[in-house]
Amino acid sequence: MIRPRIPRSRRVLLAAGGGVLAAGTVAAAVLVPSGARNGAAAQGPSDGLPHTAVQISASMCGDGWLRPHGGLQVFDVRNFSDSPAEVDLTDAATGKVFGEIEGLAPGTTRPLQVTLGNGSYAFKCIPDDADAVTGTTVTISGSQAVSGPAALPVTLQDLIPPAISYQKWIGDRMADLAAKVGALKSAIDSGDLAAARSAWLPAHLVYERMGAAYGTFGDADKAINGTTAGLAGGTGDPHFTGFHRIEYGLWHGQSASQLRGPAAQLADDISQLRASWAQARMDPGDLGLRAHEILENTLQFELTGRTDYGSGSNLATARANLDGTRTVLAYLRPLLTSRDPALPQLEAQLDRLQHTLDSFDTPSGWTPFDKLTLDQRERVDADLSESVEQLAQVAAVFDVRRTS
């Protein structure tokens, strides 16, 4: 399940290291080397890389880049305007972004590290309160370097079609969810708790595959799939409802009469969610982030046992979460294929994770996480952690940027 989290900060693509780093990585102010103030390349004081001082203002962007050269290098970008601005270094022909600085405050200088090969480049400045300004196109030739990672910016309009399609997919799953919860409720109502225990996991896994929609579900998600976190009364708290409330009762000896109320409430909550879904509107800008967050939360909650209330089904939930991640990626694929050259490696990594998880689905049921050997735990953790790390690139690629 997707848990509430601190609002995201912009992730930026940096050529050095070829990965995704938090925006804070480039946030520290730096001193512009004196030898670079005239636009010439100079050796940085500590990193040993060539530095070029460039300037932005209300009317110019990237001024001072006078002697272009290829290779790994740093631009020390200073804001001479009166307002913060985002600064992107772009491919002048395609608009792909090689590096960005978000929220460059007036009077400050920050570094932008990139690797550039032959081609044409231009800085684009996007002030908080004005239209974008594109600087002079600069051409690099005769370089042996290969340009570092770059991504074509994604706009909100790009993401609307996959968001609509994904929202329809969620709506189509609602009938299956309602049917399986209905079977769970019927088993509890009839007093057949063995049948209820068998029905609980299939119903829960349908919900767990809907991971990218939880933010749109709002308060319904906590009612349907919440835990005891933050509840003063713990498992006895009246606000502890939904799948995990029923799970606790089924695996801790509660009677059918004690579980009929929670089962009826879960069925009603599902019914209300299903009825309201047609009027719900997902935020298209969240899709890429959710593709990363689903397994990030799996790592945080399922592999720690924090969501296990007796069924021992954390690994089954992790497998369902992987299905949910792949569903989101499938809807994003038309946009992702041309933007993320590492997509084949990500798909191979997700295959590896799937193979690992499927090995714990035995004829007698899913192996409880706390029954894994140390080697098995380390393998699950390593495969899931690597998947989460690679999915961070997807979140970065689909971080919606202004282009004008």
mmCIF file of C-alpha atoms in Angstrom:
data_model
loop_
_atom_site.group_PDB
_atom_site.id
_atom_site.type_symbol
_atom_site.label_atom_id
_atom_site.label_comp_id
_atom_site.label_asym_id
_atom_site.label_seq_id
_atom_site.Cartn_x
_atom_site.Cartn_y
_atom_site.Cartn_z
ATOM 1 C CA MET A 1 0.000 0.000 0.000
ATOM 2 C CA ILE A 2 1.116 3.580 -0.592
ATOM 3 C CA ARG A 3 1.619 5.344 2.707
ATOM 4 C CA PRO A 4 1.443 9.101 3.325
ATOM 5 C CA ARG A 5 4.858 10.621 2.801
ATOM 6 C CA ILE A 6 6.723 13.884 2.794
ATOM 7 C CA PRO A 7 5.970 15.830 -0.418
ATOM 8 C CA ARG A 8 8.453 14.964 -3.109
ATOM 9 C CA SER A 9 11.270 17.214 -4.174
ATOM 10 C CA ARG A 10 12.426 17.445 -7.765
ATOM 11 C CA ARG A 11 14.813 14.726 -8.780
ATOM 12 C CA VAL A 12 17.393 15.762 -11.336
ATOM 13 C CA LEU A 13 19.347 13.876 -13.960
ATOM 14 C CA LEU A 14 23.070 14.325 -13.548
ATOM 15 C CA ALA A 15 25.540 12.923 -16.014
ATOM 16 C CA ALA A 16 28.146 12.205 -13.346
ATOM 17 C CA GLY A 17 27.374 8.714 -12.138
ATOM 18 C CA GLY A 18 24.622 8.301 -14.704
ATOM 19 C CA GLY A 19 21.902 8.088 -12.090
ATOM 20 C CA VAL A 20 19.171 9.957 -10.322
ATOM 21 C CA LEU A 21 20.064 12.182 -7.420
ATOM 22 C CA ALA A 22 17.889 14.271 -5.148
ATOM 23 C CA ALA A 23 17.730 17.946 -5.991
ATOM 24 C CA GLY A 24 19.532 18.758 -2.772
ATOM 25 C CA THR A 25 22.655 17.177 -4.228
ATOM 26 C CA VAL A 26 23.276 20.295 -6.284
ATOM 27 C CA ALA A 27 21.690 22.776 -3.925
ATOM 28 C CA ALA A 28 24.760 24.017 -2.094
ATOM 29 C CA ALA A 29 26.080 27.421 -3.139
ATOM 30 C CA VAL A 30 29.569 27.417 -4.575
ATOM 31 C CA LEU A 31 32.275 29.967 -5.198
ATOM 32 C CA VAL A 32 32.833 30.747 -8.860
ATOM 33 C CA PRO A 33 36.505 30.247 -9.710
ATOM 34 C CA SER A 34 38.090 33.596 -10.568
ATOM 35 C CA GLY A 35 39.578 32.226 -13.761
ATOM 36 C CA ALA A 36 36.107 31.315 -15.010
ATOM 37 C CA ARG A 37 34.453 34.715 -14.664
ATOM 38 C CA ASN A 38 35.186 35.645 -18.285
ATOM 39 C CA GLY A 39 33.526 32.480 -19.553
ATOM 40 C CA ALA A 40 36.716 30.473 -20.013
ATOM 41 C CA ALA A 41 36.973 26.959 -18.659
ATOM 42 C CA ALA A 42 38.892 26.718 -15.398
ATOM 43 C CA GLN A 43 39.853 23.878 -13.112
ATOM 44 C CA GLY A 44 37.558 23.546 -10.134
ATOM 45 C CA PRO A 45 39.141 24.139 -6.729
ATOM 46 C CA SER A 46 38.466 20.633 -5.454
ATOM 47 C CA ASP A 47 36.874 18.378 -8.052
ATOM 48 C CA GLY A 48 39.567 18.697 -10.722
ATOM 49 C CA LEU A 49 36.964 19.282 -13.437
ATOM 50 C CA PRO A 50 36.808 22.196 -15.874
ATOM 51 C CA HIS A 51 34.372 24.865 -14.660
ATOM 52 C CA THR A 52 32.581 27.487 -16.735
ATOM 53 C CA ALA A 53 30.767 30.428 -15.152
ATOM 54 C CA VAL A 54 27.424 31.228 -16.746
ATOM 55 C CA GLN A 55 24.824 33.785 -15.788
ATOM 56 C CA ILE A 56 21.083 34.119 -15.957
ATOM 57 C CA SER A 57 18.881 37.175 -15.615
ATOM 58 C CA ALA A 58 15.382 38.288 -16.557
ATOM 59 C CA SER A 59 16.405 38.623 -20.204
ATOM 60 C CA MET A 60 19.292 36.192 -20.716
ATOM 61 C CA CYS A 61 20.069 32.569 -19.986
ATOM 62 C CA GLY A 62 23.458 30.890 -19.981
ATOM 63 C CA ASP A 63 25.420 34.018 -20.849
ATOM 64 C CA GLY A 64 29.182 33.487 -20.608
ATOM 65 C CA TRP A 65 29.470 30.073 -22.267
ATOM 66 C CA LEU A 66 32.016 31.293 -24.804
ATOM 67 C CA ARG A 67 34.426 28.400 -25.243
ATOM 68 C CA PRO A 68 32.414 25.176 -25.554
ATOM 69 C CA HIS A 69 34.194 21.844 -25.185
ATOM 70 C CA GLY A 70 33.123 18.252 -24.689
ATOM 71 C CA GLY A 71 33.562 15.895 -21.789
ATOM 72 C CA LEU A 72 32.689 15.833 -18.109
ATOM 73 C CA GLN A 73 32.455 19.407 -16.856
ATOM 74 C CA VAL A 74 30.733 21.774 -14.440
ATOM 75 C CA PHE A 75 28.772 24.937 -15.142
ATOM 76 C CA ASP A 76 28.654 27.358 -12.211
ATOM 77 C CA VAL A 77 25.288 29.033 -12.764
ATOM 78 C CA ARG A 78 24.624 32.390 -11.083
ATOM 79 C CA ASN A 79 21.204 34.033 -10.913
ATOM 80 C CA PHE A 80 21.349 37.816 -11.441
ATOM 81 C CA SER A 81 17.558 38.175 -11.653
ATOM 82 C CA ASP A 82 15.130 39.154 -8.900
ATOM 83 C CA SER A 83 13.265 35.836 -8.724
ATOM 84 C CA PRO A 84 14.060 32.116 -8.401
ATOM 85 C CA ALA A 85 14.322 30.114 -11.587
ATOM 86 C CA GLU A 86 14.762 26.592 -12.850
ATOM 87 C CA VAL A 87 17.746 26.260 -15.168
ATOM 88 C CA ASP A 88 17.954 23.400 -17.682
ATOM 89 C CA LEU A 89 20.793 22.509 -20.021
ATOM 90 C CA THR A 90 19.081 21.153 -23.128
ATOM 91 C CA ASP A 91 19.794 19.645 -26.494
ATOM 92 C CA ALA A 92 18.963 22.555 -28.791
ATOM 93 C CA ALA A 93 17.653 20.236 -31.495
ATOM 94 C CA THR A 94 15.478 17.849 -29.479
ATOM 95 C CA GLY A 95 14.788 19.634 -26.195
ATOM 96 C CA LYS A 96 16.196 16.767 -24.129
ATOM 97 C CA VAL A 97 17.404 17.850 -20.686
ATOM 98 C CA PHE A 98 20.962 16.896 -19.689
ATOM 99 C CA GLY A 99 20.871 18.570 -16.291
ATOM 100 C CA GLU A 100 18.791 20.958 -14.243
ATOM 101 C CA ILE A 101 18.948 23.182 -11.232
ATOM 102 C CA GLU A 102 15.646 23.763 -9.503
ATOM 103 C CA GLY A 103 14.866 26.906 -7.550
ATOM 104 C CA LEU A 104 18.081 28.845 -8.166
ATOM 105 C CA ALA A 105 17.595 31.803 -5.834
ATOM 106 C CA PRO A 106 18.532 35.393 -6.755
ATOM 107 C CA GLY A 107 22.178 36.179 -6.075
ATOM 108 C CA THR A 108 23.234 32.549 -5.656
ATOM 109 C CA THR A 109 25.499 30.254 -7.659
ATOM 110 C CA ARG A 110 25.096 26.511 -7.958
ATOM 111 C CA PRO A 111 26.942 23.847 -9.954
ATOM 112 C CA LEU A 112 25.537 21.827 -12.819
ATOM 113 C CA GLN A 113 27.677 18.807 -13.726
ATOM 114 C CA VAL A 114 27.186 17.145 -17.122
ATOM 115 C CA THR A 115 28.992 15.151 -19.772
ATOM 116 C CA LEU A 116 28.625 16.622 -23.254
ATOM 117 C CA GLY A 117 29.574 15.185 -26.627
ATOM 118 C CA ASN A 118 29.296 16.670 -30.092
ATOM 119 C CA GLY A 119 26.047 18.504 -30.697
ATOM 120 C CA SER A 120 24.172 21.731 -30.139
ATOM 121 C CA TYR A 121 23.145 22.855 -26.666
ATOM 122 C CA ALA A 122 21.319 25.736 -25.029
ATOM 123 C CA PHE A 123 20.443 26.764 -21.509
ATOM 124 C CA LYS A 124 16.747 27.252 -20.802
ATOM 125 C CA CYS A 125 15.700 29.382 -17.826
ATOM 126 C CA ILE A 126 12.202 29.066 -16.401
ATOM 127 C CA PRO A 127 11.499 31.803 -13.817
ATOM 128 C CA ASP A 128 8.805 31.221 -11.226
ATOM 129 C CA ASP A 129 6.793 34.228 -12.411
ATOM 130 C CA ALA A 130 7.641 34.680 -16.099
ATOM 131 C CA ASP A 131 7.925 32.922 -19.430
ATOM 132 C CA ALA A 132 10.883 30.701 -20.243
ATOM 133 C CA VAL A 133 13.987 32.217 -21.805
ATOM 134 C CA THR A 134 16.241 30.128 -24.061
ATOM 135 C CA GLY A 135 19.859 31.156 -24.387
ATOM 136 C CA THR A 136 22.198 31.171 -27.349
ATOM 137 C CA THR A 137 22.791 27.823 -29.047
ATOM 138 C CA VAL A 138 26.336 26.548 -28.494
ATOM 139 C CA THR A 139 27.908 23.893 -30.729
ATOM 140 C CA ILE A 140 30.477 21.313 -29.656
ATOM 141 C CA SER A 141 32.494 19.488 -32.307
ATOM 142 C CA GLY A 142 35.610 17.362 -32.398
ATOM 143 C CA SER A 143 34.943 15.821 -28.982
ATOM 144 C CA GLN A 144 35.589 12.159 -28.219
ATOM 145 C CA ALA A 145 33.120 12.205 -25.329
ATOM 146 C CA VAL A 146 29.660 10.688 -25.433
ATOM 147 C CA SER A 147 26.902 12.849 -23.995
ATOM 148 C CA GLY A 148 25.610 11.801 -20.611
ATOM 149 C CA PRO A 149 22.036 10.764 -19.760
ATOM 150 C CA ALA A 150 19.277 13.066 -20.943
ATOM 151 C CA ALA A 151 15.509 12.947 -20.922
ATOM 152 C CA LEU A 152 12.900 14.581 -23.104
ATOM 153 C CA PRO A 153 10.689 16.617 -20.747
ATOM 154 C CA VAL A 154 7.273 15.192 -19.992
ATOM 155 C CA THR A 155 4.313 17.544 -19.864
ATOM 156 C CA LEU A 156 1.024 17.100 -18.055
ATOM 157 C CA GLN A 157 -0.677 16.772 -21.448
ATOM 158 C CA ASP A 158 1.599 13.819 -22.265
ATOM 159 C CA LEU A 159 0.440 12.012 -19.140
ATOM 160 C CA ILE A 160 -3.303 12.572 -19.429
ATOM 161 C CA PRO A 161 -3.984 9.675 -21.889
ATOM 162 C CA PRO A 162 -2.144 6.996 -19.847
ATOM 163 C CA ALA A 163 -3.736 8.326 -16.653
ATOM 164 C CA ILE A 164 -7.224 8.012 -18.144
ATOM 165 C CA SER A 165 -6.458 4.495 -19.379
ATOM 166 C CA TYR A 166 -5.039 3.448 -16.016
ATOM 167 C CA GLN A 167 -8.044 4.893 -14.181
ATOM 168 C CA LYS A 168 -10.331 2.840 -16.419
ATOM 169 C CA TRP A 169 -8.251 -0.259 -15.619
ATOM 170 C CA ILE A 170 -8.774 0.397 -11.906
ATOM 171 C CA GLY A 171 -12.506 0.762 -12.490
ATOM 172 C CA ASP A 172 -12.582 -2.571 -14.304
ATOM 173 C CA ARG A 173 -10.915 -4.249 -11.287
ATOM 174 C CA MET A 174 -13.589 -3.005 -8.896
ATOM 175 C CA ALA A 175 -16.071 -5.719 -9.844
ATOM 176 C CA ASP A 176 -13.522 -8.449 -9.066
ATOM 177 C CA LEU A 177 -12.649 -6.753 -5.786
ATOM 178 C CA ALA A 178 -16.308 -6.517 -4.781
ATOM 179 C CA ALA A 179 -16.935 -10.167 -5.709
ATOM 180 C CA LYS A 180 -13.980 -11.476 -3.715
ATOM 181 C CA VAL A 181 -14.814 -9.334 -0.696
ATOM 182 C CA GLY A 182 -18.381 -10.615 -1.027
ATOM 183 C CA ALA A 183 -17.100 -14.197 -0.848
ATOM 184 C CA LEU A 184 -15.081 -13.314 2.254
ATOM 185 C CA LYS A 185 -18.125 -11.732 3.892
ATOM 186 C CA SER A 186 -20.349 -14.707 3.023
ATOM 187 C CA ALA A 187 -17.899 -17.120 4.623
ATOM 188 C CA ILE A 188 -17.809 -15.038 7.812
ATOM 189 C CA ASP A 189 -21.590 -14.607 7.856
ATOM 190 C CA SER A 190 -22.032 -18.380 7.603
ATOM 191 C CA GLY A 191 -19.557 -18.974 10.428
ATOM 192 C CA ASP A 192 -17.096 -20.882 8.222
ATOM 193 C CA LEU A 193 -13.874 -19.234 9.369
ATOM 194 C CA ALA A 194 -11.660 -21.737 7.568
ATOM 195 C CA ALA A 195 -13.302 -20.706 4.304
ATOM 196 C CA ALA A 196 -12.936 -17.072 5.333
ATOM 197 C CA ARG A 197 -9.214 -17.511 5.870
ATOM 198 C CA SER A 198 -8.969 -19.024 2.387
ATOM 199 C CA ALA A 199 -10.991 -16.148 0.893
ATOM 200 C CA TRP A 200 -9.124 -13.348 2.653
ATOM 201 C CA LEU A 201 -5.875 -13.391 0.662
ATOM 202 C CA PRO A 202 -7.380 -13.483 -2.873
ATOM 203 C CA ALA A 203 -9.551 -10.478 -1.976
ATOM 204 C CA HIS A 204 -6.668 -8.588 -0.410
ATOM 205 C CA LEU A 205 -4.335 -9.178 -3.368
ATOM 206 C CA VAL A 206 -6.831 -7.668 -5.819
ATOM 207 C CA TYR A 207 -6.654 -4.475 -3.795
ATOM 208 C CA GLU A 208 -2.874 -4.600 -3.458
ATOM 209 C CA ARG A 209 -2.478 -4.610 -7.245
ATOM 210 C CA MET A 210 -4.175 -1.190 -7.434
ATOM 211 C CA GLY A 211 -1.223 0.612 -5.865
ATOM 212 C CA ALA A 212 -1.005 3.680 -8.087
ATOM 213 C CA ALA A 213 -4.593 4.662 -7.309
ATOM 214 C CA TYR A 214 -4.412 4.770 -3.500
ATOM 215 C CA GLY A 215 -3.782 8.513 -3.412
ATOM 216 C CA THR A 216 -6.976 9.053 -5.401
ATOM 217 C CA PHE A 217 -8.910 6.755 -3.055
ATOM 218 C CA GLY A 218 -8.383 9.293 -0.269
ATOM 219 C CA ASP A 219 -9.766 8.342 3.145
ATOM 220 C CA ALA A 220 -11.265 5.172 1.674
ATOM 221 C CA ASP A 221 -7.779 3.634 1.471
ATOM 222 C CA LYS A 222 -7.238 3.870 5.220
ATOM 223 C CA ALA A 223 -10.687 2.442 5.897
ATOM 224 C CA ILE A 224 -10.121 -0.451 3.488
ATOM 225 C CA ASN A 225 -6.443 -1.242 4.000
ATOM 226 C CA GLY A 226 -5.260 0.733 7.013
ATOM 227 C CA THR A 227 -3.158 -0.568 9.880
ATOM 228 C CA THR A 228 -3.027 0.217 13.591
ATOM 229 C CA ALA A 229 -0.329 2.857 13.049
ATOM 230 C CA GLY A 230 -1.318 5.984 14.960
ATOM 231 C CA LEU A 231 -4.320 4.345 16.671
ATOM 232 C CA ALA A 232 -4.231 4.655 20.449
ATOM 233 C CA GLY A 233 -6.262 1.487 20.950
ATOM 234 C CA GLY A 234 -4.150 -0.685 18.671
ATOM 235 C CA THR A 235 -5.985 -3.732 17.354
ATOM 236 C CA GLY A 236 -8.900 -2.949 19.667
ATOM 237 C CA ASP A 237 -9.331 0.599 18.368
ATOM 238 C CA PRO A 238 -12.748 1.162 16.738
ATOM 239 C CA HIS A 239 -11.004 2.987 13.877
ATOM 240 C CA PHE A 240 -9.039 -0.155 12.984
ATOM 241 C CA THR A 241 -11.086 -1.435 10.026
ATOM 242 C CA GLY A 242 -10.776 -3.149 6.684
ATOM 243 C CA PHE A 243 -8.675 -6.034 5.450
ATOM 244 C CA HIS A 244 -6.148 -5.980 8.271
ATOM 245 C CA ARG A 245 -8.848 -5.795 10.964
ATOM 246 C CA ILE A 246 -10.398 -8.940 9.528
ATOM 247 C CA GLU A 247 -6.976 -10.550 9.109
ATOM 248 C CA TYR A 248 -6.226 -9.951 12.786
ATOM 249 C CA GLY A 249 -9.483 -11.559 13.851
ATOM 250 C CA LEU A 250 -9.211 -14.559 11.548
ATOM 251 C CA TRP A 251 -5.713 -15.450 12.720
ATOM 252 C CA HIS A 252 -6.158 -14.563 16.398
ATOM 253 C CA GLY A 253 -9.120 -16.717 17.327
ATOM 254 C CA GLN A 254 -11.950 -14.206 17.085
ATOM 255 C CA SER A 255 -15.414 -15.591 16.470
ATOM 256 C CA ALA A 256 -17.612 -15.093 13.422
ATOM 257 C CA SER A 257 -19.902 -12.850 15.456
ATOM 258 C CA GLN A 258 -16.934 -10.581 16.233
ATOM 259 C CA LEU A 259 -16.004 -10.381 12.551
ATOM 260 C CA ARG A 260 -19.414 -9.902 10.926
ATOM 261 C CA GLY A 261 -19.414 -6.178 11.644
ATOM 262 C CA PRO A 262 -15.916 -5.520 10.197
ATOM 263 C CA ALA A 263 -16.754 -7.699 7.154
ATOM 264 C CA ALA A 264 -19.980 -5.794 6.507
ATOM 265 C CA GLN A 265 -18.150 -2.485 6.852
ATOM 266 C CA LEU A 266 -15.421 -3.586 4.419
ATOM 267 C CA ALA A 267 -18.008 -4.675 1.859
ATOM 268 C CA ASP A 268 -19.812 -1.344 2.255
ATOM 269 C CA ASP A 269 -16.587 0.660 1.928
ATOM 270 C CA ILE A 270 -15.711 -1.227 -1.265
ATOM 271 C CA SER A 271 -19.194 -0.607 -2.622
ATOM 272 C CA GLN A 272 -18.939 3.125 -1.947
ATOM 273 C CA LEU A 273 -15.486 3.315 -3.521
ATOM 274 C CA ARG A 274 -16.745 1.505 -6.597
ATOM 275 C CA ALA A 275 -19.742 3.817 -6.912
ATOM 276 C CA SER A 276 -17.649 6.972 -6.600
ATOM 277 C CA TRP A 277 -14.790 5.937 -8.858
ATOM 278 C CA ALA A 278 -16.370 7.182 -12.081
ATOM 279 C CA GLN A 279 -16.270 10.723 -10.677
ATOM 280 C CA ALA A 280 -12.721 10.440 -9.322
ATOM 281 C CA ARG A 281 -9.837 12.134 -11.128
ATOM 282 C CA MET A 282 -6.304 10.824 -10.816
ATOM 283 C CA ASP A 283 -3.448 13.311 -10.974
ATOM 284 C CA PRO A 284 -1.613 12.407 -14.213
ATOM 285 C CA GLY A 285 1.600 13.839 -12.764
ATOM 286 C CA ASP A 286 1.621 11.135 -10.068
ATOM 287 C CA LEU A 287 1.904 8.102 -12.332
ATOM 288 C CA GLY A 288 5.684 7.977 -12.635
ATOM 289 C CA LEU A 289 6.147 8.640 -8.942
ATOM 290 C CA ARG A 290 3.690 5.891 -8.015
ATOM 291 C CA ALA A 291 5.573 3.390 -10.180
ATOM 292 C CA HIS A 292 8.503 3.970 -7.835
ATOM 293 C CA GLU A 293 6.573 4.342 -4.576
ATOM 294 C CA ILE A 294 4.667 1.057 -4.802
ATOM 295 C CA LEU A 295 7.775 -1.083 -4.359
ATOM 296 C CA GLU A 296 9.439 1.518 -2.139
ATOM 297 C CA ASN A 297 6.583 1.018 0.304
ATOM 298 C CA THR A 298 6.763 -2.749 -0.167
ATOM 299 C CA LEU A 299 10.362 -2.598 0.996
ATOM 300 C CA GLN A 300 9.445 -0.431 3.974
ATOM 301 C CA PHE A 301 6.329 -2.219 5.176
ATOM 302 C CA GLU A 302 6.056 -5.737 3.750
ATOM 303 C CA LEU A 303 9.690 -6.748 4.231
ATOM 304 C CA THR A 304 9.604 -5.541 7.823
ATOM 305 C CA GLY A 305 6.401 -7.408 8.719
ATOM 306 C CA ARG A 306 4.725 -4.174 9.822
ATOM 307 C CA THR A 307 1.562 -5.063 7.907
ATOM 308 C CA ASP A 308 1.323 -8.689 9.025
ATOM 309 C CA TYR A 309 -1.622 -9.267 11.364
ATOM 310 C CA GLY A 310 -1.387 -13.053 11.383
ATOM 311 C CA SER A 311 -1.774 -14.372 7.834
ATOM 312 C CA GLY A 312 1.968 -14.420 7.062
ATOM 313 C CA SER A 313 1.196 -13.186 3.543
ATOM 314 C CA ASN A 314 3.725 -10.357 3.191
ATOM 315 C CA LEU A 315 5.540 -12.060 0.311
ATOM 316 C CA ALA A 316 2.264 -12.633 -1.522
ATOM 317 C CA THR A 317 1.509 -8.938 -1.050
ATOM 318 C CA ALA A 318 4.956 -8.039 -2.369
ATOM 319 C CA ARG A 319 4.249 -10.133 -5.464
ATOM 320 C CA ALA A 320 0.915 -8.338 -5.964
ATOM 321 C CA ASN A 321 2.675 -4.994 -5.549
ATOM 322 C CA LEU A 322 5.101 -6.031 -8.290
ATOM 323 C CA ASP A 323 2.109 -6.738 -10.539
ATOM 324 C CA GLY A 324 0.787 -3.288 -9.687
ATOM 325 C CA THR A 325 4.104 -1.675 -10.578
ATOM 326 C CA ARG A 326 4.260 -3.447 -13.909
ATOM 327 C CA THR A 327 0.723 -2.389 -14.733
ATOM 328 C CA VAL A 328 1.638 1.278 -14.249
ATOM 329 C CA LEU A 329 4.797 0.832 -16.326
ATOM 330 C CA ALA A 330 2.760 -0.752 -19.124
ATOM 331 C CA TYR A 331 0.603 2.368 -19.403
ATOM 332 C CA LEU A 332 3.690 4.612 -19.286
ATOM 333 C CA ARG A 333 5.709 2.526 -21.756
ATOM 334 C CA PRO A 334 4.928 4.571 -24.908
ATOM 335 C CA LEU A 335 6.422 7.625 -23.200
ATOM 336 C CA LEU A 336 9.141 5.777 -21.326
ATOM 337 C CA THR A 337 10.684 3.831 -24.199
ATOM 338 C CA SER A 338 12.130 6.911 -25.883
ATOM 339 C CA ARG A 339 13.169 8.566 -22.625
ATOM 340 C CA ASP A 340 14.842 5.905 -20.509
ATOM 341 C CA PRO A 341 17.639 3.933 -22.191
ATOM 342 C CA ALA A 342 17.912 1.819 -19.033
ATOM 343 C CA LEU A 343 14.388 0.389 -19.475
ATOM 344 C CA PRO A 344 15.640 -3.071 -20.601
ATOM 345 C CA GLN A 345 17.785 -3.316 -17.456
ATOM 346 C CA LEU A 346 14.792 -2.344 -15.317
ATOM 347 C CA GLU A 347 12.614 -4.987 -16.938
ATOM 348 C CA ALA A 348 15.316 -7.607 -16.403
ATOM 349 C CA GLN A 349 15.572 -6.593 -12.757
ATOM 350 C CA LEU A 350 11.806 -6.849 -12.263
ATOM 351 C CA ASP A 351 11.917 -10.312 -13.863
ATOM 352 C CA ARG A 352 14.617 -11.272 -11.356
ATOM 353 C CA LEU A 353 12.504 -9.999 -8.462
ATOM 354 C CA GLN A 354 9.461 -11.873 -9.748
ATOM 355 C CA HIS A 355 11.424 -15.123 -9.987
ATOM 356 C CA THR A 356 12.662 -14.657 -6.413
ATOM 357 C CA LEU A 357 9.203 -13.967 -5.016
ATOM 358 C CA ASP A 358 7.539 -16.778 -6.969
ATOM 359 C CA SER A 359 9.967 -19.256 -5.417
ATOM 360 C CA PHE A 360 8.191 -18.741 -2.088
ATOM 361 C CA ASP A 361 4.735 -19.607 -3.453
ATOM 362 C CA THR A 362 4.621 -23.283 -2.493
ATOM 363 C CA PRO A 363 1.872 -25.933 -2.891
ATOM 364 C CA SER A 364 1.039 -25.439 0.793
ATOM 365 C CA GLY A 365 0.847 -21.648 0.474
ATOM 366 C CA TRP A 366 3.099 -18.619 0.607
ATOM 367 C CA THR A 367 6.109 -18.863 2.895
ATOM 368 C CA PRO A 368 5.767 -16.380 5.777
ATOM 369 C CA PHE A 369 8.502 -13.780 5.680
ATOM 370 C CA ASP A 370 9.657 -14.634 9.195
ATOM 371 C CA LYS A 371 10.240 -18.248 8.096
ATOM 372 C CA LEU A 372 12.822 -17.329 5.472
ATOM 373 C CA THR A 373 16.435 -18.211 6.041
ATOM 374 C CA LEU A 374 18.955 -15.390 6.351
ATOM 375 C CA ASP A 375 20.181 -16.035 2.810
ATOM 376 C CA GLN A 376 16.605 -15.946 1.473
ATOM 377 C CA ARG A 377 15.847 -12.694 3.281
ATOM 378 C CA GLU A 378 18.995 -11.099 1.937
ATOM 379 C CA ARG A 379 18.127 -12.196 -1.603
ATOM 380 C CA VAL A 380 14.591 -10.759 -1.408
ATOM 381 C CA ASP A 381 15.866 -7.547 0.126
ATOM 382 C CA ALA A 382 18.628 -7.163 -2.476
ATOM 383 C CA ASP A 383 16.325 -7.813 -5.443
ATOM 384 C CA LEU A 384 13.628 -5.488 -4.140
ATOM 385 C CA SER A 385 16.099 -2.741 -3.188
ATOM 386 C CA GLU A 386 17.713 -2.831 -6.627
ATOM 387 C CA SER A 387 14.282 -2.645 -8.260
ATOM 388 C CA VAL A 388 13.363 0.379 -6.171
ATOM 389 C CA GLU A 389 16.636 2.084 -7.063
ATOM 390 C CA GLN A 390 16.090 1.571 -10.784
ATOM 391 C CA LEU A 391 12.468 2.718 -10.556
ATOM 392 C CA ALA A 392 13.713 6.034 -9.158
ATOM 393 C CA GLN A 393 14.819 6.801 -12.720
ATOM 394 C CA VAL A 394 11.215 6.387 -13.882
ATOM 395 C CA ALA A 395 10.046 8.843 -11.236
ATOM 396 C CA ALA A 396 12.673 11.326 -12.441
ATOM 397 C CA VAL A 397 11.771 10.957 -16.098
ATOM 398 C CA PHE A 398 8.081 11.592 -15.392
ATOM 399 C CA ASP A 399 8.598 14.545 -13.092
ATOM 400 C CA VAL A 400 6.506 17.081 -15.001
ATOM 401 C CA ARG A 401 8.498 20.120 -16.101
ATOM 402 C CA ARG A 402 7.499 23.487 -17.440
ATOM 403 C CA THR A 403 8.743 23.994 -20.969
ATOM 404 C CA SER A 404 7.519 27.530 -21.616
#
